[in-house]
Coordinates of C-alpha atoms in Angstrom, one line a residue:
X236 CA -27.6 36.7 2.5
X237 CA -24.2 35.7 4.4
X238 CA -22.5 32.7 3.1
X239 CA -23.8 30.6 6.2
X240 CA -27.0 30.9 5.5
X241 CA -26.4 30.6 1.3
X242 CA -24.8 27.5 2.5
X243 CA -27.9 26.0 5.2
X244 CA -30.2 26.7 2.0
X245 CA -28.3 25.4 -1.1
X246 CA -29.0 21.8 -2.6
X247 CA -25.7 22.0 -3.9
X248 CA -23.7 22.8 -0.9
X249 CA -20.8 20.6 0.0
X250 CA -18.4 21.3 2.8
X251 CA -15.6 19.2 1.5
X252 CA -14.0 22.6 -0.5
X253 CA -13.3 24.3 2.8
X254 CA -11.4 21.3 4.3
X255 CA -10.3 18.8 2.0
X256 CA -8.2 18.7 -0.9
X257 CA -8.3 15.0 -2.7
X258 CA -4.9 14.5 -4.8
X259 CA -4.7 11.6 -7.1
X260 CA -2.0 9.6 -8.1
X261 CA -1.5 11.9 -11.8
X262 CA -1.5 14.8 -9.6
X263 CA -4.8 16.1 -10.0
X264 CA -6.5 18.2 -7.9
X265 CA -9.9 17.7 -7.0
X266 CA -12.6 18.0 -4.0
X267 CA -13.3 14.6 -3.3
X268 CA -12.5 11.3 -5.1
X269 CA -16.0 11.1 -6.7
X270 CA -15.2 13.7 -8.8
X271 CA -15.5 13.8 -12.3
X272 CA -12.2 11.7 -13.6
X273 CA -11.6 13.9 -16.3
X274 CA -11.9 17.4 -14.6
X275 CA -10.0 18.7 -12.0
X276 CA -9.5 21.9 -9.9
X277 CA -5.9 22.1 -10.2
X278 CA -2.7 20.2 -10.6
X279 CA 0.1 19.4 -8.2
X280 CA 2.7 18.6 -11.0
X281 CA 1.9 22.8 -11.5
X282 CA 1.2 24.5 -8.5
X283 CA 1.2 23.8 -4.4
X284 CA -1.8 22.8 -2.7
X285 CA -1.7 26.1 -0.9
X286 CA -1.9 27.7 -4.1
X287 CA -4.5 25.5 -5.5
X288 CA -6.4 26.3 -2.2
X289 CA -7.3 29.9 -3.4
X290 CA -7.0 29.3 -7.0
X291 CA -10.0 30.6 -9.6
X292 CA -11.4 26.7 -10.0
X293 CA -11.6 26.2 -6.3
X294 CA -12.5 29.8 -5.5
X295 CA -15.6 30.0 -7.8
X296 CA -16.5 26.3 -7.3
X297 CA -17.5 27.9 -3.3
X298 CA -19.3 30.5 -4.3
X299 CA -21.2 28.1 -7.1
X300 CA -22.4 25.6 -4.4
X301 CA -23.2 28.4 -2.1
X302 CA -25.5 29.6 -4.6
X303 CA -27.3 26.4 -5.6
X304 CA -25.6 26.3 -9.0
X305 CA -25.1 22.6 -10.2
X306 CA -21.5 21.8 -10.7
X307 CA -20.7 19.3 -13.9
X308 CA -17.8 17.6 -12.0
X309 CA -20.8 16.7 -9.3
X310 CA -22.6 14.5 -11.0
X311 CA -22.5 11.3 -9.3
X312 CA -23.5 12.7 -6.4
X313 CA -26.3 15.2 -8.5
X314 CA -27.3 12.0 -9.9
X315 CA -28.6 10.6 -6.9
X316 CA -30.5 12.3 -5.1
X317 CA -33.2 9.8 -5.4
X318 CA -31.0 7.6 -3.1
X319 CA -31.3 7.5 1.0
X320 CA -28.3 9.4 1.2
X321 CA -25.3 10.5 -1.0
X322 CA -21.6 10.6 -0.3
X323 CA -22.2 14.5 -0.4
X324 CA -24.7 14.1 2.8
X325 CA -22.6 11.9 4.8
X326 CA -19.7 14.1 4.6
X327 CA -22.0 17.2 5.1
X328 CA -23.4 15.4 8.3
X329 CA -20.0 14.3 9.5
X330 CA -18.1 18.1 9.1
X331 CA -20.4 20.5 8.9
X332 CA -24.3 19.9 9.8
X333 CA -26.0 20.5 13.6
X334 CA -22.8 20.5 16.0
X335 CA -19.9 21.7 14.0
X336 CA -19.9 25.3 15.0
X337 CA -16.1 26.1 14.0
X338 CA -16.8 25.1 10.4
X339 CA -19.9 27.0 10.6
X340 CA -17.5 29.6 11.2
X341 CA -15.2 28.5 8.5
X342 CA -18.1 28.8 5.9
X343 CA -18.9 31.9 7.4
X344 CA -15.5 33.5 6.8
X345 CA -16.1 32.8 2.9
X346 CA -15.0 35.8 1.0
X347 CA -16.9 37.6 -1.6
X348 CA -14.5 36.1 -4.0
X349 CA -14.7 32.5 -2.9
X350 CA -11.5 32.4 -0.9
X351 CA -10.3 31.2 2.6
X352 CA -8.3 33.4 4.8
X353 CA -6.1 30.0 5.5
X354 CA -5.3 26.4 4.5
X355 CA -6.1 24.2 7.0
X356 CA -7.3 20.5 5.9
X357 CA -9.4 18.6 8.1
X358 CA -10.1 15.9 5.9
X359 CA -6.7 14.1 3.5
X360 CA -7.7 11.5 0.8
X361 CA -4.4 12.0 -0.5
X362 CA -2.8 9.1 -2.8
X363 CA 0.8 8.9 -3.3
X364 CA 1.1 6.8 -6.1
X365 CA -0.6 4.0 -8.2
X366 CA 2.0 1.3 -6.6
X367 CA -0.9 -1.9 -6.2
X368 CA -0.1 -5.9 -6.0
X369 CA -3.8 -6.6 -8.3
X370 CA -5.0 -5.5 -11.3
X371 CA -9.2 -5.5 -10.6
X372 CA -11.4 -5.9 -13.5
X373 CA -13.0 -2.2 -13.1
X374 CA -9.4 -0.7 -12.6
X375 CA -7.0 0.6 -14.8
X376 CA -2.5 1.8 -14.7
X377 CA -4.1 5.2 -13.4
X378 CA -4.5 3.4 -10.0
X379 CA -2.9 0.0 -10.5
X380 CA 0.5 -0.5 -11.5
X381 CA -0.3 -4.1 -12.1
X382 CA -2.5 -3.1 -15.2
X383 CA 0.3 -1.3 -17.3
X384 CA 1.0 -4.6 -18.8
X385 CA -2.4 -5.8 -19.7
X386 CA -3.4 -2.3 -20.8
X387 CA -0.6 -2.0 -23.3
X388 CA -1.7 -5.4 -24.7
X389 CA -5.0 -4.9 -24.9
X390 CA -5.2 -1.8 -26.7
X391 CA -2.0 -2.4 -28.3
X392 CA 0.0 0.8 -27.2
X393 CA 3.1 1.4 -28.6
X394 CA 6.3 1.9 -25.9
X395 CA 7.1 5.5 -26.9
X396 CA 3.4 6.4 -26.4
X397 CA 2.7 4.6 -23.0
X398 CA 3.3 7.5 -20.6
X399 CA 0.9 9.4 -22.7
X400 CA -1.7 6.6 -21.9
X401 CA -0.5 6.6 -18.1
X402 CA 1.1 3.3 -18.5
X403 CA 3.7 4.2 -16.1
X404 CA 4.4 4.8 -12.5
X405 CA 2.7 7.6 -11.6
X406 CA 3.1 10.0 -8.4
X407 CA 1.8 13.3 -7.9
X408 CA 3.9 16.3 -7.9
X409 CA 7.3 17.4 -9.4
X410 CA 9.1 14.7 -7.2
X411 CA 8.3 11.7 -5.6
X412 CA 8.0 13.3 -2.2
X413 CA 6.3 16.0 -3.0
X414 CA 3.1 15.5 -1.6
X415 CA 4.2 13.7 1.6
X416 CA 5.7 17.0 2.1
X417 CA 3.2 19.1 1.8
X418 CA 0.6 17.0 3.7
X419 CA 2.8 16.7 7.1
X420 CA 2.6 20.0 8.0
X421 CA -1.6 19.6 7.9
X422 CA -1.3 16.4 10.1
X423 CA -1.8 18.7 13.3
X424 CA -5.3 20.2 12.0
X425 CA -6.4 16.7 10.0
X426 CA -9.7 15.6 11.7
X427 CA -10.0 12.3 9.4
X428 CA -7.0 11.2 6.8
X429 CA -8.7 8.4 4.5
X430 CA -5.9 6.0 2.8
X431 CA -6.8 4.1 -0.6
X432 CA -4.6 3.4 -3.8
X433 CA -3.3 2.4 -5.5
X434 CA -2.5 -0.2 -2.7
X435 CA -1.4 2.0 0.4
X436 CA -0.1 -0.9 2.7
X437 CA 2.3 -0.9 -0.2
X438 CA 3.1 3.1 0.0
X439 CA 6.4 4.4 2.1
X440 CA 4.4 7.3 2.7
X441 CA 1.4 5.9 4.1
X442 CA 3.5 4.3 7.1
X443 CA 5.5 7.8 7.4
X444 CA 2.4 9.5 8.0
X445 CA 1.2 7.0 10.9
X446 CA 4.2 7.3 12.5
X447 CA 4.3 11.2 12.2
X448 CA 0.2 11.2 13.8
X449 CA 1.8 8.9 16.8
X450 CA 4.2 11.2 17.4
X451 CA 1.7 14.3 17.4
X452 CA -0.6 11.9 19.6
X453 CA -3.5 11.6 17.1
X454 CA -3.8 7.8 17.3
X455 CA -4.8 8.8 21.8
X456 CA -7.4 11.8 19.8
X457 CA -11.2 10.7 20.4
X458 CA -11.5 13.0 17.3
X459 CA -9.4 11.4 14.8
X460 CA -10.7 8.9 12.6
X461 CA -8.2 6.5 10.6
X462 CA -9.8 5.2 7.4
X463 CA -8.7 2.7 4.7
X464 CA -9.4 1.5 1.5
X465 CA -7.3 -1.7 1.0
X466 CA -6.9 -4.7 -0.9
X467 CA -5.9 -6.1 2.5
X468 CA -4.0 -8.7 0.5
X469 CA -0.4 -7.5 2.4
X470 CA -0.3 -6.3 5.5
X471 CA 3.5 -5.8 5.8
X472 CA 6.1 -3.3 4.1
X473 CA 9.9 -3.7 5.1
X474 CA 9.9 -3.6 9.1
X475 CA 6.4 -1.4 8.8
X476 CA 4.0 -3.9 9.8
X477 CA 0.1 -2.6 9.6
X478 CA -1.4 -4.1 12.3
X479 CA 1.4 -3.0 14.7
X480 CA 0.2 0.3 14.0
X481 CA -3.6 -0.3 13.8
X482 CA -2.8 -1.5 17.3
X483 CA -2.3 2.2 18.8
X484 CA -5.4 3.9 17.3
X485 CA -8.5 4.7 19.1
X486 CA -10.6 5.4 16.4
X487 CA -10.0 3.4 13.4
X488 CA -12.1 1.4 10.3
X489 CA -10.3 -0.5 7.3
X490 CA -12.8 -1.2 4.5
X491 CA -11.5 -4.2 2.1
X492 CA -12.3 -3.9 -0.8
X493 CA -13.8 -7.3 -2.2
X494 CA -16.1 -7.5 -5.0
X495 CA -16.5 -11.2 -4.7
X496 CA -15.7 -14.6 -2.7
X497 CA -13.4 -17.5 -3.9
X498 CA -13.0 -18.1 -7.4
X499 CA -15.3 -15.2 -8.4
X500 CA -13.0 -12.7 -6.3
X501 CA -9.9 -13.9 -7.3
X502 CA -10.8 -13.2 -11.3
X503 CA -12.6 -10.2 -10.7
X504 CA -9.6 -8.7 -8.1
X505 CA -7.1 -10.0 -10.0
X506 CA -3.9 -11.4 -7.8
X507 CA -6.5 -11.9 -4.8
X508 CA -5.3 -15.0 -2.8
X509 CA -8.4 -15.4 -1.3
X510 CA -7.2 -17.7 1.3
X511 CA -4.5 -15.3 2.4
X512 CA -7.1 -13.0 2.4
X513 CA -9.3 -14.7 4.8
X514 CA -6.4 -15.0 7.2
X515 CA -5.5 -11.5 7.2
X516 CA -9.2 -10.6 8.2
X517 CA -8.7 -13.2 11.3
X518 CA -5.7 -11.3 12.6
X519 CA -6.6 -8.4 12.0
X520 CA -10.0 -9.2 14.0
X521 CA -7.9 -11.1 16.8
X522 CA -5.4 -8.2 17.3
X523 CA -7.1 -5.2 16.7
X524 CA -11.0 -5.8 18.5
X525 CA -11.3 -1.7 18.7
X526 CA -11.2 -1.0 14.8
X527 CA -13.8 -1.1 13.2
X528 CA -13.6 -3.9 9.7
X529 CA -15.8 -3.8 6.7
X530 CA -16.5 -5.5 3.3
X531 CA -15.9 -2.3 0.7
X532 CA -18.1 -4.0 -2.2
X533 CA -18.2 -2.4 -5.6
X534 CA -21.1 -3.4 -6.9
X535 CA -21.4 -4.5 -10.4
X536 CA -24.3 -6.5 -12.0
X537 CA -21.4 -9.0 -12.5
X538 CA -20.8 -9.4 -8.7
X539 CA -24.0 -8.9 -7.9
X540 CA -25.4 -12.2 -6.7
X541 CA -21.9 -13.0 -4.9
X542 CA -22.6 -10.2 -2.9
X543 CA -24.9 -11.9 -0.6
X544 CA -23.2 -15.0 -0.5
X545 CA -19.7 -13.2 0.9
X546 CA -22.0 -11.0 3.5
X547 CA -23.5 -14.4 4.8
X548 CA -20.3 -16.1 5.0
X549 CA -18.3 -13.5 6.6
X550 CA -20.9 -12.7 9.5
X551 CA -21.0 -16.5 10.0
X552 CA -17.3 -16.4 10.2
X553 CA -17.6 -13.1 12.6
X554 CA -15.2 -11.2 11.1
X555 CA -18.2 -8.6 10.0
X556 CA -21.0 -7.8 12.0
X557 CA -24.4 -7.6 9.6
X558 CA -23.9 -4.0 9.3
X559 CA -20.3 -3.9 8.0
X560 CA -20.9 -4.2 4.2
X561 CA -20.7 -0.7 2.0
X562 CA -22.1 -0.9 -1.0
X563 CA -20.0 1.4 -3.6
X564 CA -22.4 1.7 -6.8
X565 CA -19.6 1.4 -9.8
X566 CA -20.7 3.8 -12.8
X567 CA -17.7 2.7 -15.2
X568 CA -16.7 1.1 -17.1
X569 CA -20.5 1.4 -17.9
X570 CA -20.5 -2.0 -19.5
X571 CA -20.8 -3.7 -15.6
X572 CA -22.8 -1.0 -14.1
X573 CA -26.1 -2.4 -12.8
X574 CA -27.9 0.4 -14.8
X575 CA -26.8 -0.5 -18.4
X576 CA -28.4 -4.6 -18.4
X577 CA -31.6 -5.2 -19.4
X578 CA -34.9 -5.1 -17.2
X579 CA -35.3 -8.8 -17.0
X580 CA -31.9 -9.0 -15.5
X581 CA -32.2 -6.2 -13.4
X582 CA -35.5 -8.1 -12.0
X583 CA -33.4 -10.7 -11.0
X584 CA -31.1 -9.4 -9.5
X585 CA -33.8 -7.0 -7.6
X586 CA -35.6 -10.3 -6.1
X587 CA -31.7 -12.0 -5.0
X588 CA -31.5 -8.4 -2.8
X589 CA -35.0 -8.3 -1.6
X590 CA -34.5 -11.6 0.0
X591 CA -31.3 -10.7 1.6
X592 CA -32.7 -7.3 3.0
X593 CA -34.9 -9.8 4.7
X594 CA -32.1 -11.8 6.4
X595 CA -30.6 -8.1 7.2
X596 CA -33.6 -7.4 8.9
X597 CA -34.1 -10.7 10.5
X598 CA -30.5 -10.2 11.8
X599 CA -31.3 -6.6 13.3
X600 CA -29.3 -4.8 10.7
X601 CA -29.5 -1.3 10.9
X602 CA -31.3 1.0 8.9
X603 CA -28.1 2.2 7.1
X604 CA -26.8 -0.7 6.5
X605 CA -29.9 -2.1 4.8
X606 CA -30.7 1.1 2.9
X607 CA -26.9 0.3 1.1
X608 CA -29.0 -2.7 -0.9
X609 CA -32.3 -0.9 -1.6
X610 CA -30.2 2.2 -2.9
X611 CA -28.4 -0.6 -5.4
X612 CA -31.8 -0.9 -6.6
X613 CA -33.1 2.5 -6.7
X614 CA -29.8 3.1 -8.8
X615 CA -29.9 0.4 -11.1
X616 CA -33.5 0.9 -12.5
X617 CA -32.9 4.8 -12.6
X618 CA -32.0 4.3 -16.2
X619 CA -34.7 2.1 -18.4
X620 CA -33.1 0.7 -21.6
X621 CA -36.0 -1.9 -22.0
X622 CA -34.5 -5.4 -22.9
X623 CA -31.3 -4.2 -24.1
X624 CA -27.9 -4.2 -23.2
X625 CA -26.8 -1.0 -24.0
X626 CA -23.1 -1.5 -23.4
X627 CA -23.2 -4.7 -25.2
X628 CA -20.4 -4.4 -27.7
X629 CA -18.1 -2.8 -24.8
X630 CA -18.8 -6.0 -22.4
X631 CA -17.4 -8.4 -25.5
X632 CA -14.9 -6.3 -26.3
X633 CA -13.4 -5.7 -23.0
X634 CA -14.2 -9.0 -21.3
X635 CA -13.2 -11.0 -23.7
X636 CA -10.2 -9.2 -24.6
X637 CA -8.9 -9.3 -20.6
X638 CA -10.0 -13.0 -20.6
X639 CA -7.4 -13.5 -23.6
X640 CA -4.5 -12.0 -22.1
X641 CA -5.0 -13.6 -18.8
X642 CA -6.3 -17.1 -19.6
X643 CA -9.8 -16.7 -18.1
X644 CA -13.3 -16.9 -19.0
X645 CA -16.0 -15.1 -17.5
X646 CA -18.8 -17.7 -18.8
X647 CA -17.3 -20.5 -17.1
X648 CA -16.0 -18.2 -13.5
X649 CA -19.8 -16.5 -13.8
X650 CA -22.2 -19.6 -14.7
X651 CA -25.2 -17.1 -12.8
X652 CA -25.0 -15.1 -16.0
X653 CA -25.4 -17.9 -18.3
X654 CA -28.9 -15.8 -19.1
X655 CA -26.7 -13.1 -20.4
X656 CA -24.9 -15.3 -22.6
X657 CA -27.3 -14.2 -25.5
X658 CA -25.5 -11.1 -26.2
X659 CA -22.2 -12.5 -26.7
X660 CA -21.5 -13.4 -30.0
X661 CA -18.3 -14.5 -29.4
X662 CA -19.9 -17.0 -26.4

C-alpha cells in the first residue's frame, strides 16, 4: 500500500508532521502544541529545524501514523475520540482532507524511511520566548515570565537551582534570534502562522515577522490565515502597534484568551485589568470589522459556570457573535480539570451548560459552536471517580499556597463552589 492510501486508512494519521514544526519557548521540538509536555521530537538548543525535519523521532513518527500505530505523545488527542471532533481532525480537514491535492502529493512523496525530500512548513506555531505581562492560575515560568517569582516561592527553590526548574527567561535556540532566523526563510511557503506565548504582542519577533509577510504580500493572500492566542491585555510594543497591522490582513482571527469575567478573571488570569480588557476588544472590533475575534476559554470546573455568564455578556455587547467562543478542555494541572470533581459536581455543572446550549440554539448558533459545550461534557464524565475528588490534596495544596503569596482567596472570588468547600480542610 502507498503512503496515500496508508494515510486515507489510518486512525492515527495526522498531517501536521509533513508541514508543521511547533517550537516552544525551552526549545523543544514537537508536532503540534498538544503534544505531550514532557516528550519531544527534537531540540533547537541541539540541532536546526531542517535537521530535526528528517531526524529518526520525526522520521519514524510518519511512518507510525501512517501505519495506525498509537503514538504516546498523542494522547490528548487519542483520548478523545469520543468527542465531535479533535484538534487532530480540524487540522486534518483544514490541510490535508478532500481538496488538498498538493499535500496529497506531499504525503505521497513519503519515503520508505519516513523522510521528506524538502522542508517546506505550511503551518508555524512557533514561540519565541516565555516574555508574558500575567501569571494565569493553570500556567507556569515555562510560558509566563510573570510566574518565576511565585514559583520560586511556592516550592521554595533555591537561586542556584532556578534555571534548572526553568525559572528563567527562556528562548529557543543557541541565541536569542535563532528561531526568528530560521522561520523567515519559510514565510514564503507558510499557509497559516499561529502566534501564542508566552504573550506575543509583547515579542520583537512577532511584529518582525508581520512586517516581513507585508512585504512578501501575504497579508493581500486569500490563502493566508493570521491566528492569535493573546492575553489581549496590550496591544502596543515600542512604535509596533497591533491593530495597525491587523488593519492590512485579509484573513485574520485573534482568540483572547479569558477564562473568566470581572473579578473572577482578574484572579484566575492574574494581572488581567479587565476593564482595559474590554476596551481593547471595542477597538479592536471598531478598527478591524474583517478579523475575525473570539473568546479562547480554558475551561476548568473552576471557571466553569462564568463561562456562560462572559458568552452572554460579550454577544450582548457585540464584540462576539454566538459562535465565537472556543472551548479549550484543560487537562492539567489535573486538580481543575472538569474530569477529576466528583459526579454531583459534575451534574451541576452539566445542567448550567445544558441550559446555555439552549440559548445557543435559540440564538442560531452553529452546530460547531454548540458541540464546543456538549464535548465539555462528554469530556468531563469520561473519567468516573464516584463522589471523590481525586485531586483533592493537589487543589489545597496549590490553591491555597498561590492564594498565600498573592493575597487571594478562592472561597470568597468563587462563592459558586461553596459546595466544594467540604474537601478543604484548610477552608
Amino acid at each position: 500500500m502507498n503512503p496515500l492510501d496508508k494515510a486515507k486508512s489510518s486512525k492515527t494519521f495526522c498531517i501536521l508532521p509533513w508541514v508543521h514544526q511547533y517550537v516552544g519557548p525551552p526549545g523543544d521540538v514537537k508536532p503540534c502544541c498538544l503534544y505531550e509536555q514532557d516528550m519531544q521530537i527534537g531540540d533547537l538548543k541541539q540541532n536546526t529545524l531542517e535537521e530535526i525535519w528528517n531526524n529518526d523521532a520525526t522520521k519514524q513518527m510518519r511512518l507510525d501514523m501512517l501505519n495506525g500505530v498509537e503514538l504516546v505523545g498523542c494522547a490528548k488527542c487519542n483520548s478523545r475520540t469520543n468527542l465531535t471532533v479533535t484538534p487532530k481532525d480540524q487540522f486534518n480537514k483544514f490541510l490535508f482532507n478532500n481538496h488538498h491535492a498538493k499535500n496529497e502529493d506531499l504525503v505521497a512523496g513519503t519515503q520508505e524511511d519516513g523522510s521528506l525530500r524538502e522542508h517546506k512548513l505550511q503551518y508555524i506555531d512557533a514561540r519565541f520566548n516565555n516574555l508574558c505581562n500575567l501569571k494565569c492560575r493553570t500556567c507556569g515560568p515555562r510560558f509566563s515570565t510573570s510566574w518565576i517569582e511565585d514559583h520560586v516561592k511556592l516550592y521554595d527553590i533555591k537561586k542556584e537551582d532556578r534555571a534548572m526548574h526553568g525559572d528563567v527567561f527562556q528562548f529557543p535556540g543557541q541565541h536569542e534570534d535563532q528561531l526568528l532566523n530560521e522561520i523567515m526563510p519559510q514565510l514564503p511557503n507558510v499557509r497559516q502562522i499561529y502566534f501564542a506565548g508566552g504573550e506575543p504582542l509583547m515579542q520583537k519577533e512577532h511584529y518582525a515577522v508581520l512586517e516581513e509577510l507585508i512585504r512578501l504580500n501575504k497579508h493581500n493572500d486569500p490563502d493566508f490565515n493570521l491566528q492569535y492566542n493573546t492575553n489581549f491585555s496590550v496591544l502596543k510594543l515600542g512604535k509596533h502597534d497591533a491593530i495597525e497591522f491587523w488593519k492590512q490582513f485579509k484573513r485574520l482571527r485573534v482568540n483572547a484568551s479569558i477564562d473568566g469575567s470581572h473579578a473572577r478573571g482578574e484572579y484566575w488570569r492574574k494581572g488581567t485589568n479587565w476593564s482595559q480588557l474590554v476596551n481593547n476588544a471595542k477597538r479592536y472590533r471598531a478598527e478591524v470589522p474583517q478579523g475575525e475575534f473570539c473568546i479562547s476559554y480554558t475551561l476548568s470546573w473552576v471557571s466553569a459556570f462564568n463561562l456562560p455568564e462572559l458568552h452572554k455578556e460579550w454577544v450582548d455587547m457585540k464584540l462576539i457573535s454566538v459562535n465565537n467562543v472556543h472551548v479549550n478542555l484543560l487537562d492539567v494541572p489535573s486538580c481543575y480539570s472538569l474530569k477529576s470533581i466528583p459526579n454531583w459536581k459534575k451534574d451541576k455543572i452539566k445542567e448550567k451548560f445544558e441550559a446555555h446550549i439552549q440559548w445557543m440554539i435559540d440564538h442560531k448558533a452553529t452546530e460547531l459552536a454548540v458541540n464546543g459545550f456538549k464535548n465539555a461534557i462528554t469530556f468531563m464524565y469520561s473519567v468516573d471517580h464516584g463522589d471523590d475528588f481525586v485531586d483533592q490534596a493537589e487543589f489545597i495544596s496549590l490553591t491555597h499556597g498561590v492564594d498565600r503569596i498573592r493575597n487571594e482567596d478562592f472561597w470568597t472570588t468563587y462563592p459558586e463552589h461553596a459546595d466544594m468547600k467540604v474537601f478543604d480542610v484548610r477552608a
